Amino acid sequence: MAGRDGGHRALDSARVGRPRARPACSQVALGRLCGLRRAPGTPRKETALGEEAVDRQVKSLSSVQSQYQGFDGEDGGRKNCFGRNGAVLYIRVPMGTLVKEGNKVLADLSRPGDEYIAALGGAGGKGNRFFLANDNRAPVTCTPGQPGQERVLFLELKTMAHAGLVGLPNAGKSSLLRAISNAKPAVAAYPFTTLKPHVGIVHYEDHQQVAVADVPGLVRGAHRNRGLGHAFLRHIERCGFLLFVLDLSVPQPWTQLDDLKHELDQYEEGLSSRPHAIIANKIDLPQARANLPELQARLGAKAIALSAATGENLEELLLCLKELHDRHVAAELQQGRQPLRW
């Protein structure tokens, strides 16, 4: 199975191979190959199952190996012995994993405990009792175990979070995530410091936890996959609401919002219309304070001016984040869906 985890692993070829009579790997990263249950004394008529199972402790596809091999079915034998199906093989994936075969999406594993049958393992052979008949009271015939199924599957991870930080490169998204959570994404004074999403958890006094994803910076033309645009944009699809982060220190910072919304809508229609807040970052810089009045005049008072570096006005952002989360949870419950919990 091939794993694609943002910019961390662009493409790793991995295969659920035809199960053999021996295990080919001791450490598993994505699902399970398991024999079906049967009543004592009855033959196994089905092959083993390959299932991909969501594990909340797994956060990326980086541990997915290039090939997984299970087991062939065991041969049938004498003394009423039917062969065993291929043994169980578990492979774990993070929440938000898509399973693809070619360009077709086979499964969306977006909830804890979700599973998908990845491959059929080998069926056990028939024992001599299967061939018992009136004219053959002591059969000596049995059948060999069957080989399992071979498939080539691709895995794609779309980060699961309540909120997504969306902005151009070097807008201060990683610094902001460090300021409001315990996440420690890399921070530097050059663009594209973040090459894979980071998720930070914001804790509130009522024990609520809001997951915020730092999505790598988008550039103009990202919807055409410029600057690994598709690898970054797909993570935003999972977010219930968005936080647009603008660099207030650059000339005409309000144009950034138009560019970001355009890229989102070109990638998926209506994506920019999700509930959102606008954050004007770097208010601690002199040029940013000079740009603030015109930004507010163009965007209204809804822009939250703050500084991720100094912590200025972070309280307003945290209150807004909680309001967005509460409205998102209420909307999910109203539509009969269980809200994402971390």
Coordinates of N, CA and C in Angstrom, one line a residue, residues 168 245-260 278 280-281 287-288 290-292 294-295 298-299:
L168 N -0.6 32.3 3.6 CA 0.5 32.3 2.7 C 1.8 31.9 3.5
V245 N -4.9 33.3 8.3 CA -3.9 34.1 9.0 C -3.2 35.0 7.9
L246 N -3.3 36.3 8.2 CA -2.7 37.3 7.3 C -1.5 37.9 7.9
D247 N -0.5 38.1 7.0 CA 0.7 38.8 7.5 C 0.5 40.3 7.4
L248 N 0.2 41.0 8.5 CA -0.2 42.4 8.5 C 1.0 43.3 8.2
S249 N 2.2 42.8 8.2 CA 3.4 43.7 8.0 C 3.7 43.9 6.5
V250 N 3.1 43.2 5.6 CA 3.4 43.4 4.2 C 2.5 44.4 3.5
P251 N 2.9 45.0 2.4 CA 2.0 46.0 1.8 C 0.7 45.3 1.3
Q252 N -0.4 46.0 1.5 CA -1.7 45.6 1.1 C -2.1 44.2 1.6
P253 N -2.0 44.0 2.9 CA -2.3 42.6 3.5 C -3.6 42.1 3.2
W254 N -4.6 42.9 2.9 CA -6.0 42.4 2.7 C -6.1 41.6 1.4
T255 N -5.1 41.8 0.4 CA -5.2 41.0 -0.8 C -4.9 39.5 -0.5
Q256 N -4.2 39.2 0.6 CA -3.9 37.8 0.9 C -5.2 37.0 1.1
L257 N -6.2 37.6 1.7 CA -7.4 36.9 2.0 C -8.1 36.5 0.7
D258 N -8.1 37.5 -0.3 CA -8.7 37.2 -1.6 C -8.0 36.0 -2.3
D259 N -6.7 36.0 -2.2 CA -5.9 35.0 -2.8 C -6.1 33.6 -2.2
L260 N -6.2 33.6 -0.9 CA -6.4 32.3 -0.2 C -7.8 31.8 -0.5
I278 N -10.8 35.7 10.7 CA -9.6 36.3 10.1 C -8.7 36.8 11.1
A280 N -5.1 38.9 11.8 CA -4.1 39.8 11.3 C -2.9 39.7 12.3
N281 N -1.9 38.9 11.8 CA -0.7 38.6 12.6 C 0.4 39.6 12.5
Q287 N 5.2 48.5 10.8 CA 4.4 48.6 9.6 C 3.1 47.9 9.7
A288 N 3.0 46.9 10.5 CA 1.7 46.2 10.7 C 0.7 47.1 11.4
A290 N 0.6 50.2 11.2 CA 0.2 51.3 10.2 C -0.8 50.7 9.2
N291 N -0.7 49.4 8.9 CA -1.7 48.8 7.9 C -3.0 48.4 8.5
L292 N -3.0 48.4 9.9 CA -4.2 47.9 10.6 C -5.5 48.7 10.3
E294 N -6.5 50.5 7.7 CA -7.1 50.2 6.3 C -7.6 48.8 6.2
L295 N -6.9 47.8 6.8 CA -7.4 46.5 6.8 C -8.7 46.3 7.5
R298 N -11.4 47.8 5.3 CA -11.8 46.9 4.1 C -12.5 45.6 4.6
L299 N -12.1 45.0 5.7 CA -12.6 43.8 6.1 C -13.6 43.9 7.3

